[in-house]
Amino acid sequence: MKRIILHSFLFLLVTCIMSCSKNSSTNPATFTIPFAKCKLVNYEYYNSIVGTTDTGVTTYHGDSIINVLNSSGSTFYSFFIIDKTHKRIVENDYDNSLSNLAYTSTYYLSGGGLIDSIIRVQISSGMVDYKDYITRNSAGKVVHEITDYITYGYDDTYTYDSNGNVAYKIEVSTHPGGTYNDSILYTYTPQVYSGEPFYITDDIDGSTSRNLPASRTVYNRATLAVKRYNTFIYVFDSQNKVVQRAQVNTIPSSYTLVENFQHDCN
């Protein structure tokens, strides 16, 4: 009963936001966003290091998406408002209370409905505290991405193999404690990624590989030393869609991350 009341309240709130912000004089019918038919509705994340499980519920109402995440005793609300008129998605994030708006992020989209850039504003300071800029190839795949957290950031370059998978990624990062320059190599399973998102905005990210990753190895590019190694294990349903993904890490330490997914493919 509490969930019904909560979702009814969230729906009314989003309806109000949309009706107040949408420009009814424009016609966005010609612009489409490549969301998959299968929508993520329930999510569970288990981290063996701390022994905690996060749970998320996602609902869809017209041009709005609502995600409610319960993590470590706290509840976080995310409202995604799809604005086709201006080719963008606005995400409002609330911490613990719907009266506590913490961040507003704007996803600017290309003509094909894929993310071009993301700008996030911290409400308490009014300052931009996160920027993300993406360059794509002719197939829409991400080839270069610059992520700026103001005091540190990442510069990532992606290279794809002939199957449409990320063969490796070069990640150059600047942190307050120093910089690093890594190569990240991937291997893949025979299973083809069926398109159901692992996160709400996966569909419009554009860097998803054709096959499901089997392993990931992170190398220090200067010394070629292995900094991190992990493998992925999947559980599929009767339609060959992923319902569980386990990330098993062995270097530099042993731990497991387990994610469970439930999708609505109607």
PDB file of C-alpha atoms in Angstrom:
ATOM      1  CA  MET A   1       0.000   0.000   0.000  1.00  0.00           C
ATOM      2  CA  LYS A   2       2.855   2.370   0.779  1.00  0.00           C
ATOM      3  CA  ARG A   3       4.353   1.732  -2.668  1.00  0.00           C
ATOM      4  CA  ILE A   4       0.993   2.495  -4.350  1.00  0.00           C
ATOM      5  CA  ILE A   5       0.679   5.757  -2.435  1.00  0.00           C
ATOM      6  CA  LEU A   6       4.303   6.684  -3.195  1.00  0.00           C
ATOM      7  CA  HIS A   7       3.984   6.005  -6.925  1.00  0.00           C
ATOM      8  CA  SER A   8       0.690   7.906  -7.090  1.00  0.00           C
ATOM      9  CA  PHE A   9       2.353  10.902  -5.444  1.00  0.00           C
ATOM     10  CA  LEU A  10       5.372  10.680  -7.744  1.00  0.00           C
ATOM     11  CA  PHE A  11       3.139  10.457 -10.792  1.00  0.00           C
ATOM     12  CA  LEU A  12       1.216  13.574  -9.769  1.00  0.00           C
ATOM     13  CA  LEU A  13       4.448  15.438  -9.093  1.00  0.00           C
ATOM     14  CA  VAL A  14       5.957  14.536 -12.472  1.00  0.00           C
ATOM     15  CA  THR A  15       2.689  15.364 -14.255  1.00  0.00           C
ATOM     16  CA  CYS A  16       2.812  18.804 -12.654  1.00  0.00           C
ATOM     17  CA  ILE A  17       6.454  19.307 -13.642  1.00  0.00           C
ATOM     18  CA  MET A  18       5.752  18.309 -17.235  1.00  0.00           C
ATOM     19  CA  SER A  19       2.643  20.447 -17.595  1.00  0.00           C
ATOM     20  CA  CYS A  20       4.462  23.476 -16.216  1.00  0.00           C
ATOM     21  CA  SER A  21       7.606  23.083 -18.318  1.00  0.00           C
ATOM     22  CA  LYS A  22       6.451  21.703 -21.681  1.00  0.00           C
ATOM     23  CA  ASN A  23       5.983  24.123 -24.557  1.00  0.00           C
ATOM     24  CA  SER A  24       2.682  23.108 -26.136  1.00  0.00           C
ATOM     25  CA  SER A  25       3.243  25.266 -29.231  1.00  0.00           C
ATOM     26  CA  THR A  26       6.001  23.027 -30.590  1.00  0.00           C
ATOM     27  CA  ASN A  27       5.700  19.640 -32.259  1.00  0.00           C
ATOM     28  CA  PRO A  28       8.399  17.124 -31.226  1.00  0.00           C
ATOM     29  CA  ALA A  29       6.822  14.251 -33.199  1.00  0.00           C
ATOM     30  CA  THR A  30       9.691  14.128 -35.717  1.00  0.00           C
ATOM     31  CA  PHE A  31      12.333  13.550 -33.010  1.00  0.00           C
ATOM     32  CA  THR A  32      12.746  10.065 -31.572  1.00  0.00           C
ATOM     33  CA  ILE A  33      14.929   8.619 -28.809  1.00  0.00           C
ATOM     34  CA  PRO A  34      16.138   5.013 -29.337  1.00  0.00           C
ATOM     35  CA  PHE A  35      14.843   3.501 -26.104  1.00  0.00           C
ATOM     36  CA  ALA A  36      14.627  -0.293 -26.174  1.00  0.00           C
ATOM     37  CA  LYS A  37      11.284  -2.085 -26.070  1.00  0.00           C
ATOM     38  CA  CYS A  38      12.383  -3.797 -22.849  1.00  0.00           C
ATOM     39  CA  LYS A  39      12.349  -1.363 -19.925  1.00  0.00           C
ATOM     40  CA  LEU A  40      14.254  -1.832 -16.673  1.00  0.00           C
ATOM     41  CA  VAL A  41      11.695  -1.953 -13.843  1.00  0.00           C
ATOM     42  CA  ASN A  42      13.519  -3.542 -10.899  1.00  0.00           C
ATOM     43  CA  TYR A  43      17.190  -3.569 -10.001  1.00  0.00           C
ATOM     44  CA  GLU A  44      19.216  -5.135  -7.189  1.00  0.00           C
ATOM     45  CA  TYR A  45      22.909  -4.647  -6.464  1.00  0.00           C
ATOM     46  CA  TYR A  46      24.935  -6.672  -3.958  1.00  0.00           C
ATOM     47  CA  ASN A  47      28.490  -5.736  -2.940  1.00  0.00           C
ATOM     48  CA  SER A  48      30.344  -8.490  -1.079  1.00  0.00           C
ATOM     49  CA  ILE A  49      32.902  -6.015   0.316  1.00  0.00           C
ATOM     50  CA  VAL A  50      30.389  -4.286   2.539  1.00  0.00           C
ATOM     51  CA  GLY A  51      27.702  -6.973   2.484  1.00  0.00           C
ATOM     52  CA  THR A  52      24.893  -4.590   1.504  1.00  0.00           C
ATOM     53  CA  THR A  53      22.189  -4.761  -1.151  1.00  0.00           C
ATOM     54  CA  ASP A  54      20.754  -1.756  -2.997  1.00  0.00           C
ATOM     55  CA  THR A  55      17.317  -2.000  -4.589  1.00  0.00           C
ATOM     56  CA  GLY A  56      15.787   0.177  -7.263  1.00  0.00           C
ATOM     57  CA  VAL A  57      12.284   0.477  -8.728  1.00  0.00           C
ATOM     58  CA  THR A  58      11.734   2.279 -12.037  1.00  0.00           C
ATOM     59  CA  THR A  59       8.363   3.363 -13.402  1.00  0.00           C
ATOM     60  CA  TYR A  60       7.390   5.008 -16.697  1.00  0.00           C
ATOM     61  CA  HIS A  61       4.676   7.634 -17.224  1.00  0.00           C
ATOM     62  CA  GLY A  62       4.510   9.110 -20.729  1.00  0.00           C
ATOM     63  CA  ASP A  63       7.588  11.311 -21.179  1.00  0.00           C
ATOM     64  CA  SER A  64       8.828  10.798 -17.633  1.00  0.00           C
ATOM     65  CA  ILE A  65      10.824   8.083 -15.887  1.00  0.00           C
ATOM     66  CA  ILE A  66      10.973   7.713 -12.105  1.00  0.00           C
ATOM     67  CA  ASN A  67      13.654   5.751 -10.262  1.00  0.00           C
ATOM     68  CA  VAL A  68      13.514   5.128  -6.515  1.00  0.00           C
ATOM     69  CA  LEU A  69      16.736   3.693  -5.069  1.00  0.00           C
ATOM     70  CA  ASN A  70      17.100   2.347  -1.539  1.00  0.00           C
ATOM     71  CA  SER A  71      20.732   2.188  -0.444  1.00  0.00           C
ATOM     72  CA  SER A  72      22.282   1.801   3.020  1.00  0.00           C
ATOM     73  CA  GLY A  73      19.131   2.964   4.768  1.00  0.00           C
ATOM     74  CA  SER A  74      18.651   6.004   2.542  1.00  0.00           C
ATOM     75  CA  THR A  75      16.184   6.616  -0.282  1.00  0.00           C
ATOM     76  CA  PHE A  76      17.158   8.482  -3.439  1.00  0.00           C
ATOM     77  CA  TYR A  77      14.656   9.666  -6.052  1.00  0.00           C
ATOM     78  CA  SER A  78      15.517  10.416  -9.687  1.00  0.00           C
ATOM     79  CA  PHE A  79      13.034  12.008 -12.103  1.00  0.00           C
ATOM     80  CA  PHE A  80      13.924  11.864 -15.812  1.00  0.00           C
ATOM     81  CA  ILE A  81      11.852  14.313 -17.872  1.00  0.00           C
ATOM     82  CA  ILE A  82      12.068  13.690 -21.629  1.00  0.00           C
ATOM     83  CA  ASP A  83      11.968  16.981 -23.528  1.00  0.00           C
ATOM     84  CA  LYS A  84      11.800  16.077 -27.224  1.00  0.00           C
ATOM     85  CA  THR A  85      11.124  19.684 -28.202  1.00  0.00           C
ATOM     86  CA  HIS A  86      14.597  20.744 -27.077  1.00  0.00           C
ATOM     87  CA  LYS A  87      16.295  17.342 -27.679  1.00  0.00           C
ATOM     88  CA  ARG A  88      17.240  16.778 -24.076  1.00  0.00           C
ATOM     89  CA  ILE A  89      16.455  14.824 -20.934  1.00  0.00           C
ATOM     90  CA  VAL A  90      16.444  16.570 -17.555  1.00  0.00           C
ATOM     91  CA  GLU A  91      17.210  14.481 -14.463  1.00  0.00           C
ATOM     92  CA  ASN A  92      16.301  15.816 -11.018  1.00  0.00           C
ATOM     93  CA  ASP A  93      17.852  13.940  -8.084  1.00  0.00           C
ATOM     94  CA  TYR A  94      16.468  14.103  -4.546  1.00  0.00           C
ATOM     95  CA  ASP A  95      18.292  12.790  -1.464  1.00  0.00           C
ATOM     96  CA  ASN A  96      16.121  11.111   1.195  1.00  0.00           C
ATOM     97  CA  SER A  97      13.221  13.512   0.717  1.00  0.00           C
ATOM     98  CA  LEU A  98      11.238  14.922  -2.190  1.00  0.00           C
ATOM     99  CA  SER A  99      11.777  18.341  -0.625  1.00  0.00           C
ATOM    100  CA  ASN A 100      15.558  17.945  -0.881  1.00  0.00           C
ATOM    101  CA  LEU A 101      16.532  18.504  -4.528  1.00  0.00           C
ATOM    102  CA  ALA A 102      20.278  17.786  -4.611  1.00  0.00           C
ATOM    103  CA  TYR A 103      21.248  17.804  -8.314  1.00  0.00           C
ATOM    104  CA  THR A 104      19.851  18.637 -11.722  1.00  0.00           C
ATOM    105  CA  SER A 105      21.479  17.040 -14.758  1.00  0.00           C
ATOM    106  CA  THR A 106      20.731  17.872 -18.391  1.00  0.00           C
ATOM    107  CA  TYR A 107      21.434  15.274 -21.097  1.00  0.00           C
ATOM    108  CA  TYR A 108      21.796  17.040 -24.460  1.00  0.00           C
ATOM    109  CA  LEU A 109      20.956  14.709 -27.355  1.00  0.00           C
ATOM    110  CA  SER A 110      22.086  14.435 -30.947  1.00  0.00           C
ATOM    111  CA  GLY A 111      19.685  14.333 -33.885  1.00  0.00           C
ATOM    112  CA  GLY A 112      19.677  10.550 -33.507  1.00  0.00           C
ATOM    113  CA  GLY A 113      18.615  10.761 -29.871  1.00  0.00           C
ATOM    114  CA  LEU A 114      22.002   9.784 -28.397  1.00  0.00           C
ATOM    115  CA  ILE A 115      23.809  11.671 -25.633  1.00  0.00           C
ATOM    116  CA  ASP A 116      26.110  14.450 -26.850  1.00  0.00           C
ATOM    117  CA  SER A 117      26.889  15.959 -23.461  1.00  0.00           C
ATOM    118  CA  ILE A 118      25.776  16.039 -19.821  1.00  0.00           C
ATOM    119  CA  ILE A 119      25.883  19.014 -17.464  1.00  0.00           C
ATOM    120  CA  ARG A 120      25.097  18.594 -13.746  1.00  0.00           C
ATOM    121  CA  VAL A 121      24.376  21.403 -11.293  1.00  0.00           C
ATOM    122  CA  GLN A 122      24.677  21.021  -7.519  1.00  0.00           C
ATOM    123  CA  ILE A 123      21.616  22.750  -6.084  1.00  0.00           C
ATOM    124  CA  SER A 124      23.125  23.763  -2.728  1.00  0.00           C
ATOM    125  CA  SER A 125      25.925  25.760  -4.383  1.00  0.00           C
ATOM    126  CA  GLY A 126      24.333  26.539  -7.739  1.00  0.00           C
ATOM    127  CA  MET A 127      27.588  25.469  -9.371  1.00  0.00           C
ATOM    128  CA  VAL A 128      28.251  23.013 -12.184  1.00  0.00           C
ATOM    129  CA  ASP A 129      30.090  20.071 -10.575  1.00  0.00           C
ATOM    130  CA  TYR A 130      30.094  17.579 -13.476  1.00  0.00           C
ATOM    131  CA  LYS A 131      30.477  17.795 -17.259  1.00  0.00           C
ATOM    132  CA  ASP A 132      30.616  15.042 -19.852  1.00  0.00           C
ATOM    133  CA  TYR A 133      31.350  15.514 -23.564  1.00  0.00           C
ATOM    134  CA  ILE A 134      31.022  12.696 -26.113  1.00  0.00           C
ATOM    135  CA  THR A 135      32.332  12.258 -29.681  1.00  0.00           C
ATOM    136  CA  ARG A 136      30.880   9.476 -31.849  1.00  0.00           C
ATOM    137  CA  ASN A 137      31.736   7.706 -35.093  1.00  0.00           C
ATOM    138  CA  SER A 138      29.354   7.379 -38.052  1.00  0.00           C
ATOM    139  CA  ALA A 139      27.724   4.333 -36.435  1.00  0.00           C
ATOM    140  CA  GLY A 140      26.896   6.326 -33.284  1.00  0.00           C
ATOM    141  CA  LYS A 141      29.503   4.541 -31.161  1.00  0.00           C
ATOM    142  CA  VAL A 142      31.409   6.573 -28.558  1.00  0.00           C
ATOM    143  CA  VAL A 143      35.025   7.060 -29.676  1.00  0.00           C
ATOM    144  CA  HIS A 144      36.099   9.842 -27.313  1.00  0.00           C
ATOM    145  CA  GLU A 145      34.699  11.018 -23.991  1.00  0.00           C
ATOM    146  CA  ILE A 146      35.874  13.758 -21.660  1.00  0.00           C
ATOM    147  CA  THR A 147      34.472  13.676 -18.123  1.00  0.00           C
ATOM    148  CA  ASP A 148      35.118  16.669 -15.893  1.00  0.00           C
ATOM    149  CA  TYR A 149      34.403  16.599 -12.150  1.00  0.00           C
ATOM    150  CA  ILE A 150      35.930  20.103 -11.849  1.00  0.00           C
ATOM    151  CA  THR A 151      38.770  19.051  -9.485  1.00  0.00           C
ATOM    152  CA  TYR A 152      39.608  15.909 -11.481  1.00  0.00           C
ATOM    153  CA  GLY A 153      38.503  14.179 -14.650  1.00  0.00           C
ATOM    154  CA  TYR A 154      38.866  11.461 -17.267  1.00  0.00           C
ATOM    155  CA  ASP A 155      39.845  11.432 -20.926  1.00  0.00           C
ATOM    156  CA  ASP A 156      38.713   8.160 -22.549  1.00  0.00           C
ATOM    157  CA  THR A 157      39.341   6.860 -26.068  1.00  0.00           C
ATOM    158  CA  TYR A 158      37.460   3.786 -27.366  1.00  0.00           C
ATOM    159  CA  THR A 159      38.562   1.398 -30.122  1.00  0.00           C
ATOM    160  CA  TYR A 160      36.124  -1.164 -31.571  1.00  0.00           C
ATOM    161  CA  ASP A 161      36.733  -4.525 -33.222  1.00  0.00           C
ATOM    162  CA  SER A 162      35.064  -5.764 -36.416  1.00  0.00           C
ATOM    163  CA  ASN A 163      32.185  -7.247 -34.390  1.00  0.00           C
ATOM    164  CA  GLY A 164      31.208  -3.881 -32.922  1.00  0.00           C
ATOM    165  CA  ASN A 165      32.705  -4.583 -29.503  1.00  0.00           C
ATOM    166  CA  VAL A 166      34.969  -2.266 -27.505  1.00  0.00           C
ATOM    167  CA  ALA A 167      38.363  -3.911 -28.096  1.00  0.00           C
ATOM    168  CA  TYR A 168      40.125  -1.626 -25.655  1.00  0.00           C
ATOM    169  CA  LYS A 169      39.808   1.703 -23.976  1.00  0.00           C
ATOM    170  CA  ILE A 170      42.568   4.158 -23.080  1.00  0.00           C
ATOM    171  CA  GLU A 171      41.772   6.065 -19.910  1.00  0.00           C
ATOM    172  CA  VAL A 172      43.833   9.050 -18.848  1.00  0.00           C
ATOM    173  CA  SER A 173      42.834  10.464 -15.491  1.00  0.00           C
ATOM    174  CA  THR A 174      43.807  13.345 -13.270  1.00  0.00           C
ATOM    175  CA  HIS A 175      43.115  13.083  -9.531  1.00  0.00           C
ATOM    176  CA  PRO A 176      44.112  15.307  -6.622  1.00  0.00           C
ATOM    177  CA  GLY A 177      46.585  12.588  -5.633  1.00  0.00           C
ATOM    178  CA  GLY A 178      48.148  12.215  -9.082  1.00  0.00           C
ATOM    179  CA  THR A 179      47.489  11.044 -12.636  1.00  0.00           C
ATOM    180  CA  TYR A 180      47.262   7.676 -14.319  1.00  0.00           C
ATOM    181  CA  ASN A 181      47.278   6.422 -17.876  1.00  0.00           C
ATOM    182  CA  ASP A 182      45.675   3.000 -18.354  1.00  0.00           C
ATOM    183  CA  SER A 183      44.717   0.586 -21.110  1.00  0.00           C
ATOM    184  CA  ILE A 184      41.580  -1.474 -20.537  1.00  0.00           C
ATOM    185  CA  LEU A 185      41.235  -4.654 -22.595  1.00  0.00           C
ATOM    186  CA  TYR A 186      38.026  -6.686 -22.955  1.00  0.00           C
ATOM    187  CA  THR A 187      37.134 -10.214 -24.001  1.00  0.00           C
ATOM    188  CA  TYR A 188      33.600 -11.264 -24.888  1.00  0.00           C
ATOM    189  CA  THR A 189      31.120 -14.114 -24.587  1.00  0.00           C
ATOM    190  CA  PRO A 190      29.427 -15.594 -27.679  1.00  0.00           C
ATOM    191  CA  GLN A 191      26.092 -14.198 -26.465  1.00  0.00           C
ATOM    192  CA  VAL A 192      24.866 -11.113 -28.296  1.00  0.00           C
ATOM    193  CA  TYR A 193      23.601  -8.290 -26.101  1.00  0.00           C
ATOM    194  CA  SER A 194      19.837  -8.372 -26.602  1.00  0.00           C
ATOM    195  CA  GLY A 195      19.270  -4.678 -25.905  1.00  0.00           C
ATOM    196  CA  GLU A 196      17.593  -4.577 -22.504  1.00  0.00           C
ATOM    197  CA  PRO A 197      19.213  -1.765 -20.493  1.00  0.00           C
ATOM    198  CA  PHE A 198      21.289  -2.370 -17.379  1.00  0.00           C
ATOM    199  CA  TYR A 199      20.755   1.290 -16.474  1.00  0.00           C
ATOM    200  CA  ILE A 200      18.034   3.769 -17.405  1.00  0.00           C
ATOM    201  CA  THR A 201      20.096   5.725 -19.978  1.00  0.00           C
ATOM    202  CA  ASP A 202      21.994   2.768 -21.508  1.00  0.00           C
ATOM    203  CA  ASP A 203      19.907   2.953 -24.686  1.00  0.00           C
ATOM    204  CA  ILE A 204      21.098   6.464 -25.495  1.00  0.00           C
ATOM    205  CA  ASP A 205      24.702   6.039 -24.328  1.00  0.00           C
ATOM    206  CA  GLY A 206      25.883   4.432 -27.557  1.00  0.00           C
ATOM    207  CA  SER A 207      29.018   2.649 -26.306  1.00  0.00           C
ATOM    208  CA  THR A 208      27.382  -0.737 -25.689  1.00  0.00           C
ATOM    209  CA  SER A 209      29.258  -3.632 -27.292  1.00  0.00           C
ATOM    210  CA  ARG A 210      27.525  -6.150 -29.546  1.00  0.00           C
ATOM    211  CA  ASN A 211      28.491  -9.095 -27.342  1.00  0.00           C
ATOM    212  CA  LEU A 212      28.427  -9.385 -23.562  1.00  0.00           C
ATOM    213  CA  PRO A 213      31.849  -8.784 -21.929  1.00  0.00           C
ATOM    214  CA  ALA A 214      33.533 -11.878 -20.450  1.00  0.00           C
ATOM    215  CA  SER A 215      36.538 -10.193 -18.824  1.00  0.00           C
ATOM    216  CA  ARG A 216      38.213  -6.836 -18.320  1.00  0.00           C
ATOM    217  CA  THR A 217      41.904  -6.216 -17.653  1.00  0.00           C
ATOM    218  CA  VAL A 218      43.294  -2.823 -16.666  1.00  0.00           C
ATOM    219  CA  TYR A 219      46.997  -2.203 -17.425  1.00  0.00           C
ATOM    220  CA  ASN A 220      49.303   0.608 -16.423  1.00  0.00           C
ATOM    221  CA  ARG A 221      50.416   1.824 -19.862  1.00  0.00           C
ATOM    222  CA  ALA A 222      53.837   2.869 -18.611  1.00  0.00           C
ATOM    223  CA  THR A 223      54.807  -0.362 -16.811  1.00  0.00           C
ATOM    224  CA  LEU A 224      52.315  -2.836 -18.387  1.00  0.00           C
ATOM    225  CA  ALA A 225      51.559  -4.063 -14.862  1.00  0.00           C
ATOM    226  CA  VAL A 226      48.035  -5.433 -14.334  1.00  0.00           C
ATOM    227  CA  LYS A 227      46.187  -3.095 -11.985  1.00  0.00           C
ATOM    228  CA  ARG A 228      42.789  -4.758 -12.056  1.00  0.00           C
ATOM    229  CA  TYR A 229      41.260  -7.940 -13.416  1.00  0.00           C
ATOM    230  CA  ASN A 230      37.678  -9.109 -13.319  1.00  0.00           C
ATOM    231  CA  THR A 231      35.395 -11.574 -15.084  1.00  0.00           C
ATOM    232  CA  PHE A 232      31.653 -11.457 -15.729  1.00  0.00           C
ATOM    233  CA  ILE A 233      29.151 -14.258 -15.182  1.00  0.00           C
ATOM    234  CA  TYR A 234      25.589 -14.024 -16.526  1.00  0.00           C
ATOM    235  CA  VAL A 235      22.272 -15.705 -15.824  1.00  0.00           C
ATOM    236  CA  PHE A 236      19.688 -15.674 -18.632  1.00  0.00           C
ATOM    237  CA  ASP A 237      15.940 -16.153 -18.747  1.00  0.00           C
ATOM    238  CA  SER A 238      14.073 -18.328 -21.245  1.00  0.00           C
ATOM    239  CA  GLN A 239      14.283 -15.560 -23.862  1.00  0.00           C
ATOM    240  CA  ASN A 240      18.071 -15.247 -23.443  1.00  0.00           C
ATOM    241  CA  LYS A 241      17.812 -11.913 -21.659  1.00  0.00           C
ATOM    242  CA  VAL A 242      20.175 -11.150 -18.788  1.00  0.00           C
ATOM    243  CA  VAL A 243      18.510 -11.402 -15.371  1.00  0.00           C
ATOM    244  CA  GLN A 244      21.744 -11.473 -13.354  1.00  0.00           C
ATOM    245  CA  ARG A 245      25.290 -10.218 -13.885  1.00  0.00           C
ATOM    246  CA  ALA A 246      28.120 -11.017 -11.466  1.00  0.00           C
ATOM    247  CA  GLN A 247      31.437  -9.164 -11.587  1.00  0.00           C
ATOM    248  CA  VAL A 248      34.145 -11.279  -9.966  1.00  0.00           C
ATOM    249  CA  ASN A 249      37.289  -9.313  -9.101  1.00  0.00           C
ATOM    250  CA  THR A 250      40.605 -11.028  -8.372  1.00  0.00           C
ATOM    251  CA  ILE A 251      43.167  -8.217  -8.785  1.00  0.00           C
ATOM    252  CA  PRO A 252      44.015  -6.197  -6.715  1.00  0.00           C
ATOM    253  CA  SER A 253      41.686  -7.920  -4.225  1.00  0.00           C
ATOM    254  CA  SER A 254      38.984 -10.560  -4.263  1.00  0.00           C
ATOM    255  CA  TYR A 255      35.360  -9.460  -4.118  1.00  0.00           C
ATOM    256  CA  THR A 256      32.113  -9.916  -6.042  1.00  0.00           C
ATOM    257  CA  LEU A 257      29.448  -7.510  -7.271  1.00  0.00           C
ATOM    258  CA  VAL A 258      26.090  -9.094  -8.166  1.00  0.00           C
ATOM    259  CA  GLU A 259      23.330  -7.286 -10.069  1.00  0.00           C
ATOM    260  CA  ASN A 260      19.811  -8.639 -10.610  1.00  0.00           C
ATOM    261  CA  PHE A 261      17.551  -7.203 -13.311  1.00  0.00           C
ATOM    262  CA  GLN A 262      13.850  -7.369 -14.067  1.00  0.00           C
ATOM    263  CA  HIS A 263      12.508  -5.984 -17.341  1.00  0.00           C
ATOM    264  CA  ASP A 264       9.104  -5.236 -18.806  1.00  0.00           C
ATOM    265  CA  CYS A 265       9.149  -6.151 -22.511  1.00  0.00           C
ATOM    266  CA  ASN A 266       5.473  -5.570 -23.292  1.00  0.00           C
TER     267      ASN A 266
END
